[in-house]
Amino acid sequence: MNDNNPYILVLGASIVDIFGFCGRSYVQNDSIPGHIKISFGGVCRNIAENLARVGVKTEFISTLGDDENGKSIFEHSKKMGYNMENSLILKGESTPTYMAILNHQGEMESAVVDMESLNKMDQSFIDAKDEIFRNAEYTIVDSDNPELLEYILKKYGGKSKFILDPVSAKKARKIRHLVKYFHTIKPNRFEVEALCGFKIENDDDLRKAGKFFIDQGVKNVFISLDADGIYYVTSTGEEGKLACGEKIEVKNVTGAGDSFVAGIGYGYMNNLSIKDTLKYSVAMSIITITHEETINPDMNHNIVEEFIKNSTWKE
């Protein structure tokens, strides 16, 4: 435990998202007037930024190329207040990039994905960052690289407490055998089904899934039920559902899960109760979806606290 200067470590992808929005009907083999938007993404990068925005000391280890996109992400991390200095910087390679063309109705016509560099992080790199992993209070990971994840979990399982965001049901299936190594998991219904191997159709199924995870050694289970809130169960016997009772104008749901995980991190680092941690997490996710950006540029601790205070909560 790093009592002197505790921090959360986030490990995962940083991605540059480039979207071309057509101003009129899409036509192949032609230049189309419109506008182009460039933003920084990646589930774990989003989590790291949200953590920093609410005042949590955050180390973020990612993979970047030494191109202009990588430099921009690195500079942005300094501005936001999370540390990327221990990341893998690949000489002569490009930063993971996703480029899509959307038609005038917002539907994707085509996309190019450049993610090769994500596979370049290996065990020797992890070994070189031993102290960072060993001293992290909590470590947040996704399920992108099952083999490397298994190595990390087995090596540092007794040192740092691991939090899993499965990211997708497809990826979750590949790490079913690793669930026992996690302190906390935050799957949605589909990811739960992938991890448990059975359908989630009612509350009894939720309880069955919760018991499945707790029996394997997971301490806290938070299952996202979308508009129905969160089902939670802990190894100490706490169980229930929590949802915000406010009517919300949704503008973009993309980053809701990322900010929710950041809220969990905030609650843990500030010794909040499970219910208060969940309120903080739900508040962050709702604040996120009320803005067009994946990360609400106004996100900060005071706004979250104000939202919690002024909202009704259903248990």
Short mmCIF file of C-alpha atoms in Angstrom, two decimals, residues 12-282:
data_model
loop_
_atom_site.label_atom_id
_atom_site.label_comp_id
_atom_site.label_asym_id
_atom_site.label_seq_id
_atom_site.Cartn_x
_atom_site.Cartn_y
_atom_site.Cartn_z
CA GLY A 12 -5.08 0.44 -21.45
CA ALA A 13 -5.46 2.03 -24.86
CA SER A 14 -5.30 5.62 -25.99
CA ILE A 15 -6.99 6.15 -29.34
CA VAL A 16 -7.28 9.12 -31.67
CA ASP A 17 -10.80 9.28 -33.12
CA ILE A 18 -11.22 11.06 -36.46
CA PHE A 19 -14.75 11.50 -37.77
CA GLY A 20 -15.68 12.98 -41.13
CA PHE A 21 -19.29 14.19 -41.20
CA CYS A 22 -20.77 14.51 -44.70
CA GLY A 23 -22.72 17.72 -45.33
CA ARG A 24 -24.76 16.05 -48.07
CA SER A 25 -25.47 12.54 -49.35
CA TYR A 26 -22.43 10.28 -49.38
CA VAL A 27 -21.07 9.37 -52.82
CA GLN A 28 -18.22 6.94 -53.36
CA ASN A 29 -15.04 8.14 -55.10
CA ASP A 30 -15.89 11.79 -54.55
CA SER A 31 -14.93 14.66 -52.26
CA ILE A 32 -17.88 15.62 -50.09
CA PRO A 33 -18.27 18.93 -48.23
CA GLY A 34 -18.67 18.52 -44.50
CA HIS A 35 -16.69 18.85 -41.29
CA ILE A 36 -14.02 16.80 -39.55
CA LYS A 37 -13.74 16.24 -35.81
CA ILE A 38 -10.68 14.87 -34.01
CA SER A 39 -10.86 13.74 -30.38
CA PHE A 40 -9.00 11.52 -27.93
CA GLY A 41 -10.62 8.26 -26.89
CA GLY A 42 -10.01 4.75 -25.61
CA VAL A 43 -11.95 3.38 -22.64
CA CYS A 44 -9.02 3.44 -20.24
CA ARG A 45 -7.80 6.85 -21.39
CA ASN A 46 -11.31 8.18 -20.79
CA ILE A 47 -11.34 6.63 -17.31
CA ALA A 48 -7.97 8.21 -16.50
CA GLU A 49 -9.11 11.67 -17.58
CA ASN A 50 -12.36 11.42 -15.62
CA LEU A 51 -10.43 10.34 -12.51
CA ALA A 52 -8.13 13.34 -12.84
CA ARG A 53 -11.08 15.69 -13.35
CA VAL A 54 -12.52 14.72 -9.94
CA GLY A 55 -9.17 15.05 -8.19
CA VAL A 56 -7.87 11.47 -8.01
CA LYS A 57 -4.09 11.06 -8.41
CA THR A 58 -3.85 8.93 -11.53
CA GLU A 59 -1.05 7.06 -13.30
CA PHE A 60 -1.98 6.02 -16.82
CA ILE A 61 0.15 3.50 -18.74
CA SER A 62 -0.72 3.30 -22.42
CA THR A 63 0.85 2.76 -25.83
CA LEU A 64 1.64 5.75 -28.04
CA GLY A 65 3.50 6.25 -31.29
CA ASP A 66 6.07 9.02 -31.50
CA ASP A 67 3.88 10.80 -34.08
CA GLU A 68 2.01 14.09 -33.67
CA ASN A 69 -1.11 12.31 -32.41
CA GLY A 70 0.88 10.61 -29.66
CA LYS A 71 2.51 13.89 -28.67
CA SER A 72 -0.90 15.58 -28.57
CA ILE A 73 -2.35 12.91 -26.27
CA PHE A 74 0.70 13.17 -24.02
CA GLU A 75 0.41 16.96 -23.78
CA HIS A 76 -3.32 16.70 -23.16
CA SER A 77 -2.69 14.34 -20.23
CA LYS A 78 -0.47 16.98 -18.61
CA LYS A 79 -3.18 19.59 -19.06
CA MET A 80 -5.82 17.31 -17.53
CA GLY A 81 -3.59 16.26 -14.64
CA TYR A 82 -2.96 12.54 -15.07
CA ASN A 83 0.53 11.11 -15.56
CA MET A 84 1.47 9.21 -18.76
CA GLU A 85 5.24 9.34 -18.37
CA ASN A 86 5.49 5.57 -17.82
CA SER A 87 3.74 4.75 -21.11
CA LEU A 88 5.24 2.76 -23.96
CA ILE A 89 6.40 5.16 -26.69
CA LEU A 90 7.03 3.37 -30.00
CA LYS A 91 9.67 4.94 -32.21
CA GLY A 92 8.66 5.36 -35.84
CA GLU A 93 5.13 4.02 -35.30
CA SER A 94 1.68 5.56 -35.26
CA THR A 95 -0.58 6.08 -32.28
CA PRO A 96 -3.74 3.88 -32.36
CA THR A 97 -6.21 5.69 -34.61
CA TYR A 98 -9.82 5.16 -35.70
CA MET A 99 -11.03 7.10 -38.75
CA ALA A 100 -14.64 6.97 -39.91
CA ILE A 101 -16.79 8.66 -42.54
CA LEU A 102 -20.38 9.29 -41.50
CA ASN A 103 -23.13 10.16 -43.97
CA HIS A 104 -25.45 13.15 -43.56
CA GLN A 105 -27.72 11.01 -41.36
CA GLY A 106 -24.86 10.16 -38.98
CA GLU A 107 -24.50 6.56 -40.14
CA MET A 108 -21.07 5.09 -40.83
CA GLU A 109 -20.22 4.54 -44.48
CA SER A 110 -16.64 3.37 -44.02
CA ALA A 111 -13.82 3.31 -41.49
CA VAL A 112 -10.11 2.62 -41.23
CA VAL A 113 -8.67 1.20 -38.01
CA ASP A 114 -4.95 1.50 -37.25
CA MET A 115 -4.45 -0.40 -33.98
CA GLU A 116 -1.34 -2.52 -34.64
CA SER A 117 0.71 -0.74 -32.00
CA LEU A 118 -1.66 -1.93 -29.25
CA ASN A 119 -0.07 -5.39 -29.51
CA LYS A 120 3.46 -4.13 -28.83
CA MET A 121 3.26 -3.98 -25.03
CA ASP A 122 4.76 -7.16 -23.55
CA GLN A 123 5.79 -8.78 -20.27
CA SER A 124 9.27 -7.27 -20.30
CA PHE A 125 7.75 -3.79 -20.47
CA ILE A 126 5.49 -4.61 -17.51
CA ASP A 127 8.52 -5.89 -15.57
CA ALA A 128 10.30 -2.60 -16.24
CA LYS A 129 7.37 -0.76 -14.58
CA ASP A 130 7.33 -3.07 -11.55
CA GLU A 131 7.32 -0.31 -8.94
CA ILE A 132 4.37 1.49 -10.53
CA PHE A 133 2.22 -1.66 -10.48
CA ARG A 134 3.38 -2.78 -7.05
CA ASN A 135 2.58 0.54 -5.35
CA ALA A 136 -0.79 1.27 -6.98
CA GLU A 137 -3.67 1.30 -4.50
CA TYR A 138 -6.03 0.13 -7.27
CA THR A 139 -5.37 -0.84 -10.88
CA ILE A 140 -8.06 -0.41 -13.53
CA VAL A 141 -7.82 -2.62 -16.63
CA ASP A 142 -9.91 -3.71 -19.61
CA SER A 143 -9.97 -7.09 -21.39
CA ASP A 144 -8.14 -6.12 -24.60
CA ASN A 145 -5.08 -8.35 -24.12
CA PRO A 146 -6.00 -11.52 -22.16
CA GLU A 147 -2.49 -13.03 -22.16
CA LEU A 148 -0.78 -9.90 -20.85
CA LEU A 149 -3.62 -9.29 -18.41
CA GLU A 150 -3.19 -12.77 -16.93
CA TYR A 151 0.52 -12.14 -16.43
CA ILE A 152 -0.19 -8.84 -14.63
CA LEU A 153 -2.94 -10.27 -12.43
CA LYS A 154 -0.85 -13.21 -11.30
CA LYS A 155 2.22 -11.07 -10.64
CA TYR A 156 0.56 -8.16 -8.81
CA GLY A 157 -2.68 -9.67 -7.51
CA GLY A 158 -1.53 -9.51 -3.90
CA LYS A 159 -0.11 -6.00 -4.19
CA SER A 160 -2.74 -3.88 -6.00
CA LYS A 161 -6.52 -4.33 -6.04
CA PHE A 162 -7.77 -4.81 -9.60
CA ILE A 163 -10.90 -3.27 -11.11
CA LEU A 164 -12.24 -4.69 -14.39
CA ASP A 165 -14.22 -2.94 -17.10
CA PRO A 166 -14.82 -5.82 -19.56
CA VAL A 167 -15.52 -3.36 -22.47
CA SER A 168 -17.53 -5.90 -24.52
CA ALA A 169 -19.16 -9.31 -24.23
CA LYS A 170 -16.88 -10.70 -26.94
CA LYS A 171 -13.76 -9.66 -25.03
CA ALA A 172 -15.24 -10.72 -21.69
CA ARG A 173 -15.55 -14.35 -22.86
CA LYS A 174 -11.78 -14.52 -23.30
CA ILE A 175 -11.07 -13.67 -19.64
CA ARG A 176 -13.70 -15.76 -17.84
CA HIS A 177 -10.93 -17.76 -16.18
CA LEU A 178 -9.42 -14.58 -14.71
CA VAL A 179 -12.46 -13.27 -12.82
CA LYS A 180 -11.17 -14.65 -9.51
CA TYR A 181 -8.25 -12.21 -9.54
CA PHE A 182 -10.42 -9.07 -9.45
CA HIS A 183 -11.41 -7.00 -6.44
CA THR A 184 -14.18 -5.25 -8.41
CA ILE A 185 -15.95 -5.91 -11.70
CA LYS A 186 -18.32 -3.60 -13.57
CA PRO A 187 -20.00 -5.51 -16.41
CA ASN A 188 -23.29 -4.78 -18.18
CA ARG A 189 -25.95 -7.47 -18.71
CA PHE A 190 -24.34 -8.86 -21.88
CA GLU A 191 -20.87 -8.95 -20.35
CA VAL A 192 -22.29 -10.72 -17.29
CA GLU A 193 -23.80 -13.38 -19.54
CA ALA A 194 -20.44 -13.83 -21.26
CA LEU A 195 -18.60 -14.13 -17.94
CA CYS A 196 -21.17 -16.38 -16.23
CA GLY A 197 -22.35 -18.48 -19.16
CA PHE A 198 -26.08 -18.01 -18.56
CA LYS A 199 -28.78 -15.48 -19.53
CA ILE A 200 -29.77 -12.53 -17.35
CA GLU A 201 -33.55 -12.21 -17.72
CA ASN A 202 -34.78 -11.26 -14.25
CA ASP A 203 -33.73 -10.33 -10.71
CA ASP A 204 -33.16 -13.96 -9.74
CA ASP A 205 -30.64 -14.25 -12.56
CA LEU A 206 -28.90 -11.09 -11.33
CA ARG A 207 -28.60 -12.53 -7.83
CA LYS A 208 -27.34 -15.82 -9.27
CA ALA A 209 -24.70 -13.94 -11.26
CA GLY A 210 -23.70 -11.89 -8.25
CA LYS A 211 -23.23 -15.04 -6.18
CA PHE A 212 -21.23 -16.59 -9.02
CA PHE A 213 -18.73 -13.72 -8.90
CA ILE A 214 -18.58 -13.43 -5.11
CA ASP A 215 -17.99 -17.19 -4.79
CA GLN A 216 -14.95 -16.81 -7.05
CA GLY A 217 -13.42 -14.19 -4.77
CA VAL A 218 -14.61 -10.88 -6.23
CA LYS A 219 -15.24 -8.36 -3.42
CA ASN A 220 -17.62 -5.93 -5.15
CA VAL A 221 -19.86 -6.54 -8.15
CA PHE A 222 -21.57 -3.64 -9.94
CA ILE A 223 -23.82 -4.69 -12.84
CA SER A 224 -25.02 -1.92 -15.14
CA LEU A 225 -28.72 -2.17 -16.01
CA ASP A 226 -28.74 0.94 -18.21
CA ALA A 227 -31.85 3.05 -17.46
CA ASP A 228 -32.74 0.71 -14.58
CA GLY A 229 -29.64 1.70 -12.65
CA ILE A 230 -27.12 -0.58 -10.97
CA TYR A 231 -27.41 -3.95 -9.27
CA TYR A 232 -24.72 -4.39 -6.64
CA VAL A 233 -23.56 -7.12 -4.31
CA THR A 234 -20.50 -7.31 -2.07
CA SER A 235 -18.60 -10.04 -0.28
CA THR A 236 -19.66 -8.45 3.03
CA GLY A 237 -23.34 -9.08 2.29
CA GLU A 238 -24.53 -5.73 0.91
CA GLU A 239 -26.94 -6.13 -1.98
CA GLY A 240 -29.50 -4.05 -3.83
CA LYS A 241 -30.27 -1.73 -6.71
CA LEU A 242 -29.62 1.96 -7.08
CA ALA A 243 -30.94 4.35 -9.72
CA CYS A 244 -31.29 8.09 -10.13
CA GLY A 245 -34.91 9.24 -10.20
CA GLU A 246 -34.31 12.38 -12.27
CA LYS A 247 -35.49 12.80 -15.87
CA ILE A 248 -32.37 13.10 -18.01
CA GLU A 249 -31.96 14.60 -21.48
CA VAL A 250 -29.50 12.22 -23.12
CA LYS A 251 -27.13 13.63 -25.75
CA ASN A 252 -24.41 10.97 -26.00
CA VAL A 253 -24.22 7.69 -24.07
CA THR A 254 -20.76 6.74 -25.35
CA GLY A 255 -18.69 7.63 -22.29
CA ALA A 256 -21.15 6.70 -19.54
CA GLY A 257 -19.41 3.47 -18.54
CA ASP A 258 -15.98 5.10 -18.50
CA SER A 259 -17.05 7.85 -16.12
CA PHE A 260 -18.90 5.32 -13.94
CA VAL A 261 -15.68 3.36 -13.42
CA ALA A 262 -13.89 6.61 -12.58
CA GLY A 263 -16.57 7.22 -9.96
CA ILE A 264 -15.83 3.84 -8.41
CA GLY A 265 -12.18 4.84 -8.22
CA TYR A 266 -13.07 8.13 -6.55
CA GLY A 267 -15.25 6.36 -3.97
CA TYR A 268 -12.59 3.82 -3.13
CA MET A 269 -9.78 6.37 -2.80
CA ASN A 270 -11.92 8.55 -0.56
CA ASN A 271 -13.23 5.70 1.62
CA LEU A 272 -16.89 6.22 0.71
CA SER A 273 -19.51 3.61 1.57
CA ILE A 274 -20.69 1.32 -1.23
CA LYS A 275 -23.94 3.29 -1.67
CA ASP A 276 -22.16 6.65 -1.70
CA THR A 277 -19.59 5.27 -4.14
CA LEU A 278 -22.42 4.16 -6.42
CA LYS A 279 -24.18 7.52 -6.18
CA TYR A 280 -20.94 9.23 -7.15
CA SER A 281 -20.45 6.82 -10.06
CA VAL A 282 -24.03 7.15 -11.33
#
